[in-house]
Short mmCIF file of C-alpha atoms and ligand atoms in Angstrom, two decimals:
data_model
loop_
_atom_site.label_atom_id
_atom_site.label_comp_id
_atom_site.label_asym_id
_atom_site.label_seq_id
_atom_site.Cartn_x
_atom_site.Cartn_y
_atom_site.Cartn_z
CA MET A 1 19.89 -9.34 -66.54
CA LYS A 2 17.83 -10.15 -63.60
CA HIS A 3 17.48 -7.40 -60.87
CA VAL A 4 18.17 -8.32 -56.53
CA ILE A 5 17.82 -5.05 -54.43
CA ALA A 6 18.33 -5.14 -50.87
CA ASN A 7 16.25 -3.24 -49.33
CA TRP A 8 17.77 -3.46 -46.00
CA LYS A 9 15.63 -1.49 -43.97
CA MET A 10 16.94 -0.08 -40.43
CA HIS A 11 18.67 -3.05 -39.65
CA LEU A 12 22.35 -1.58 -40.22
CA THR A 13 24.70 1.01 -38.25
CA ILE A 14 27.44 2.71 -41.33
CA ARG A 15 29.91 0.14 -40.59
CA GLU A 16 27.64 -3.64 -40.77
CA SER A 17 26.20 -1.91 -43.98
CA LEU A 18 29.95 -1.93 -45.40
CA ALA A 19 31.15 -4.83 -44.42
CA LEU A 20 27.50 -6.64 -45.88
CA GLY A 21 28.89 -4.92 -49.14
CA ARG A 22 32.72 -6.09 -48.66
CA ALA A 23 30.70 -9.36 -49.07
CA VAL A 24 28.42 -8.75 -52.03
CA MET A 25 31.05 -7.22 -53.96
CA LEU A 26 33.59 -10.41 -53.14
CA ALA A 27 30.53 -12.31 -54.39
CA GLY A 28 30.53 -10.79 -57.98
CA LYS A 29 34.23 -10.66 -58.61
CA GLY A 30 35.86 -12.52 -61.21
CA LYS A 31 32.22 -13.44 -62.11
CA SER A 32 31.26 -13.20 -65.96
CA VAL A 33 27.57 -12.94 -65.35
CA PHE A 34 26.39 -11.18 -62.50
CA PRO A 35 23.02 -9.46 -61.80
CA ASN A 36 22.15 -6.07 -61.31
CA VAL A 37 22.54 -5.94 -57.46
CA VAL A 38 21.23 -3.21 -56.12
CA LEU A 39 21.99 -1.79 -52.19
CA CYS A 40 19.74 0.14 -49.88
CA PRO A 41 20.86 1.00 -47.12
CA SER A 42 20.05 3.67 -44.76
CA PHE A 43 20.69 7.19 -45.47
CA PRO A 44 23.51 7.40 -42.93
CA ALA A 45 25.15 4.60 -45.15
CA LEU A 46 24.65 6.00 -48.58
CA ALA A 47 27.50 8.12 -49.09
CA ASP A 48 30.12 5.37 -47.46
CA VAL A 49 28.73 2.30 -49.12
CA HIS A 50 28.78 4.35 -52.68
CA LYS A 51 32.97 4.69 -52.10
CA LEU A 52 32.87 1.26 -51.48
CA ILE A 53 30.91 0.00 -54.56
CA SER A 54 31.60 2.89 -56.47
CA LYS A 55 33.95 0.79 -59.03
CA SER A 56 32.48 -2.34 -58.67
CA ARG A 57 28.64 -3.56 -60.86
CA VAL A 58 26.74 -3.20 -57.63
CA ARG A 59 24.64 -0.30 -57.22
CA LEU A 60 23.45 2.20 -54.07
CA GLY A 61 19.70 3.04 -53.96
CA ALA A 62 17.94 4.92 -51.56
CA GLN A 63 14.63 3.62 -49.18
CA ASP A 64 12.75 6.32 -50.17
CA VAL A 65 12.87 10.13 -51.68
CA PHE A 66 10.87 13.49 -51.14
CA TRP A 67 9.05 15.58 -54.45
CA GLN A 68 11.75 18.87 -54.05
CA ASP A 69 14.63 19.38 -54.87
CA THR A 70 16.24 21.94 -52.24
CA GLY A 71 14.11 24.00 -50.02
CA ALA A 72 12.87 24.13 -45.99
CA PHE A 73 11.56 20.28 -46.03
CA THR A 74 12.99 19.19 -42.47
CA GLY A 75 13.76 15.48 -42.54
CA GLU A 76 13.57 15.03 -45.90
CA VAL A 77 15.78 13.91 -48.72
CA SER A 78 15.64 15.13 -52.44
CA PRO A 79 16.48 13.11 -55.72
CA ARG A 80 18.99 15.66 -55.83
CA GLN A 81 20.81 14.58 -52.60
CA LEU A 82 20.50 11.34 -53.20
CA LYS A 83 22.38 11.55 -56.69
CA ASP A 84 24.85 13.52 -54.93
CA ALA A 85 25.63 10.11 -52.67
CA GLY A 86 26.36 8.16 -55.63
CA CYS A 87 22.40 6.76 -55.28
CA THR A 88 20.94 5.30 -59.24
CA HIS A 89 17.90 3.70 -57.40
CA VAL A 90 15.26 4.34 -55.46
CA ILE A 91 12.19 2.62 -53.36
CA ILE A 92 9.34 5.10 -53.40
CA GLY A 93 5.93 3.38 -51.33
CA HIS A 94 6.99 0.62 -49.93
CA SER A 95 4.29 -0.74 -47.44
CA GLU A 96 6.09 0.12 -44.43
CA ARG A 97 5.67 3.57 -45.28
CA ARG A 98 2.80 3.67 -46.84
CA SER A 99 1.18 2.22 -44.02
CA ILE A 100 3.50 3.36 -41.14
CA LEU A 101 4.38 6.87 -42.12
CA GLY A 102 1.02 7.74 -44.30
CA VAL A 103 2.68 7.82 -47.62
CA THR A 104 -0.50 8.28 -50.16
CA ASP A 105 -1.20 6.69 -53.81
CA GLU A 106 -0.68 10.84 -54.79
CA MET A 107 2.60 11.08 -52.72
CA VAL A 108 4.05 8.20 -54.66
CA ASN A 109 2.78 9.96 -57.79
CA LYS A 110 5.27 12.93 -56.86
CA LYS A 111 7.78 11.14 -55.85
CA LEU A 112 8.19 8.93 -58.92
CA LEU A 113 7.78 12.32 -61.08
CA SER A 114 10.56 13.59 -59.47
CA ALA A 115 13.00 10.60 -59.19
CA LEU A 116 12.96 10.48 -62.44
CA GLY A 117 12.80 13.20 -63.44
CA ALA A 118 16.43 13.46 -61.53
CA GLY A 119 17.42 10.36 -63.29
CA LEU A 120 17.04 8.14 -61.14
CA ILE A 121 15.70 4.75 -61.19
CA PRO A 122 12.42 4.44 -59.09
CA ILE A 123 11.35 0.79 -57.61
CA VAL A 124 7.55 1.47 -56.73
CA CYS A 125 6.38 -0.34 -54.39
CA VAL A 126 2.68 -1.96 -54.91
CA GLY A 127 0.52 -5.04 -53.20
CA GLU A 128 -2.97 -5.76 -51.91
CA SER A 129 -2.91 -6.53 -48.02
CA LYS A 130 -4.50 -9.80 -46.62
CA SER A 131 -8.28 -8.57 -46.51
CA ASP A 132 -7.69 -7.74 -49.83
CA ARG A 133 -6.82 -10.49 -50.87
CA ALA A 134 -9.15 -12.50 -49.26
CA ALA A 135 -12.20 -10.07 -50.74
CA GLY A 136 -11.13 -11.05 -54.08
CA LYS A 137 -9.32 -7.32 -54.94
CA ALA A 138 -5.97 -7.83 -54.94
CA LYS A 139 -5.79 -6.76 -58.68
CA ALA A 140 -8.10 -3.95 -58.54
CA VAL A 141 -5.99 -2.62 -55.88
CA VAL A 142 -2.69 -3.50 -57.76
CA GLU A 143 -4.05 -2.03 -60.67
CA ARG A 144 -5.58 1.73 -58.35
CA GLN A 145 -1.92 1.78 -57.44
CA ILE A 146 -0.22 1.83 -60.57
CA ASN A 147 -2.91 4.20 -61.93
CA ALA A 148 -1.82 6.48 -59.22
CA ALA A 149 1.72 6.36 -59.42
CA LEU A 150 2.03 6.70 -63.20
CA GLN A 151 -0.17 9.52 -63.52
CA THR A 152 1.31 12.00 -66.08
CA VAL A 153 4.48 9.70 -66.12
CA LYS A 154 5.78 9.64 -69.60
CA LEU A 155 8.90 8.13 -69.95
CA LYS A 156 11.94 9.30 -71.87
CA PRO A 157 13.69 6.54 -73.97
CA ARG A 158 16.45 6.13 -71.71
CA ASP A 159 14.11 5.87 -68.88
CA LEU A 160 13.67 2.83 -66.57
CA ILE A 161 11.02 2.14 -63.99
CA LEU A 162 10.97 -1.16 -61.49
CA PHE A 163 8.00 -2.83 -60.07
CA ALA A 164 7.63 -4.27 -56.88
CA TYR A 165 5.12 -6.84 -55.79
CA GLU A 166 4.63 -6.79 -52.97
CA PRO A 167 1.89 -8.49 -50.94
CA VAL A 168 1.57 -6.43 -47.79
CA TRP A 169 0.71 -10.23 -45.82
CA ALA A 170 4.07 -11.34 -47.34
CA ILE A 171 6.11 -8.85 -46.20
CA GLY A 172 8.35 -10.11 -43.24
CA THR A 173 5.92 -13.19 -42.16
CA GLY A 174 7.86 -16.15 -43.48
CA VAL A 175 5.35 -16.45 -46.38
CA ALA A 176 6.19 -15.87 -48.99
CA ALA A 177 3.49 -15.64 -52.27
CA THR A 178 3.52 -18.32 -54.83
CA PRO A 179 5.67 -18.28 -58.23
CA ALA A 180 1.85 -18.56 -59.76
CA ASP A 181 0.62 -15.52 -57.80
CA ALA A 182 3.44 -13.71 -58.87
CA VAL A 183 3.57 -14.41 -62.04
CA ASP A 184 -0.18 -14.07 -62.40
CA MET A 185 0.11 -10.71 -60.53
CA HIS A 186 3.13 -9.24 -62.99
CA ALA A 187 1.15 -10.24 -66.25
CA HIS A 188 -1.55 -7.81 -64.79
CA ILE A 189 0.82 -5.17 -63.64
CA ARG A 190 2.67 -5.13 -67.11
CA VAL A 191 -0.94 -4.91 -69.10
CA VAL A 192 -2.04 -2.14 -66.71
CA ALA A 193 1.21 -0.14 -66.74
CA ALA A 194 1.70 -0.73 -70.23
CA SER A 195 -1.81 1.34 -71.20
CA LEU A 196 -0.86 4.11 -69.13
CA LEU A 197 3.03 4.29 -70.28
CA ASN A 198 2.07 4.54 -74.55
CA GLY A 199 4.92 4.58 -76.35
CA SER A 200 7.40 3.28 -74.04
CA LYS A 201 8.99 0.31 -74.50
CA ALA A 202 8.67 -2.78 -72.89
CA LYS A 203 11.95 -3.33 -71.73
CA GLN A 204 11.36 0.16 -70.45
CA LEU A 205 9.38 -1.44 -67.39
CA ALA A 206 11.02 -4.57 -65.18
CA LEU A 207 8.94 -6.71 -62.72
CA LEU A 208 10.26 -7.73 -59.26
CA TYR A 209 8.75 -9.99 -56.49
CA GLY A 210 8.94 -8.82 -53.03
CA GLY A 211 8.21 -10.82 -49.54
CA SER A 212 9.45 -13.20 -48.01
CA VAL A 213 11.75 -14.07 -50.81
CA ASP A 214 14.44 -16.16 -49.17
CA GLU A 215 17.59 -18.59 -50.64
CA LYS A 216 14.77 -21.30 -50.90
CA ASN A 217 12.56 -20.07 -52.53
CA ALA A 218 14.16 -17.40 -54.70
CA TYR A 219 15.33 -19.62 -57.01
CA ALA A 220 12.07 -20.82 -58.13
CA PHE A 221 10.71 -17.18 -58.18
CA LEU A 222 14.03 -16.22 -60.67
CA ARG A 223 13.45 -18.58 -63.25
CA GLU A 224 10.03 -17.51 -64.34
CA GLY A 225 10.08 -15.30 -67.08
CA GLU A 226 7.82 -13.18 -65.73
CA VAL A 227 10.09 -12.09 -62.71
CA ASP A 228 12.81 -9.79 -63.42
CA GLY A 229 14.02 -9.77 -59.95
CA VAL A 230 13.58 -9.94 -56.37
CA LEU A 231 12.98 -7.47 -54.03
CA VAL A 232 14.63 -8.82 -50.60
CA GLY A 233 14.38 -7.44 -46.98
CA GLY A 234 14.79 -9.56 -44.15
CA ALA A 235 17.11 -11.85 -45.84
CA SER A 236 19.11 -9.76 -47.41
CA VAL A 237 20.70 -8.47 -43.98
CA LYS A 238 21.81 -11.95 -43.34
CA TRP A 239 24.83 -12.65 -45.89
CA ARG A 240 24.17 -16.79 -45.44
CA SER A 241 21.00 -16.69 -46.86
CA PHE A 242 21.78 -13.15 -49.42
CA GLU A 243 24.59 -15.34 -50.78
CA GLY A 244 22.10 -17.90 -51.28
CA ILE A 245 20.04 -15.67 -53.47
CA LEU A 246 22.61 -14.62 -55.82
CA LYS A 247 23.51 -18.29 -56.04
CA ALA A 248 20.17 -18.58 -57.37
CA VAL A 249 20.09 -15.81 -59.81
CA MET A 250 23.25 -16.91 -61.19
CA GLU A 251 21.82 -20.38 -61.94
CA VAL A 252 18.89 -18.58 -63.64
CA THR A 253 21.11 -16.21 -66.04
CA GLU A 254 23.85 -19.11 -66.48
P1 PGA D 301 11.01 -9.43 -46.78
O1 PGA D 301 10.65 -7.98 -46.92
O2 PGA D 301 11.58 -10.28 -47.78
O3 PGA D 301 11.52 -9.23 -44.99
O4 PGA D 301 9.34 -9.68 -46.75
C1 PGA D 301 10.00 -7.39 -48.09
C2 PGA D 301 10.23 -5.68 -48.42
O5 PGA D 301 9.67 -5.28 -47.29
O6 PGA D 301 10.81 -4.81 -49.32
#
């Protein structure tokens, strides 16, 4: 089953989150095949969206997490609190948090370890900048990020990690990578991650593409065997676009 992660970023109020969540649930109603859809609202909307979707197949994710479970960490939200709010997934190391909020590779590792420890499914974002790609360093940069993220990570048999390959130059720009670029990088990520996670099964890793995915290009990514799903930002808060992406994933799955 392919994954479709809706990263609503800081776009919606609670009421708007509920309206969009309702539309997604309706789209899945009565469908025999439906992808693993994970809605990632802002923190204030998590509990309400959870109430809305709790009896459906749609899942809930947060957009970030801290690495301690409780304590004096003003402004942070712990894995335990995310579980309590109904989350199954959490996005870690999104490029906006890396570049604007100073999240480092080392912090991504701590967040990943604590998310796994709490039984959350981490969605770890990696990706090179435009200048990295121009300098021919795209694979080396992504490899460094994965290496750092997976330090001392040991998967238990039921754990799952999703990696989202999100080239920074493709996020929110309307210029997506090509499916061929995504496939090429995914193959690289699979090799690097598998060697660091030795002993874990291939099916414990899923690789998503993110960066200007919309209703027009989603099918081309999703039909690739190397692409286990998509992480959608801007197009996930526009219902018509997101509906088109859900249609594309169902076409591929049927
Ligand atoms: P975008 O964002 O789809 O708007 O490019 C993707 C993301 O930031 O996760």
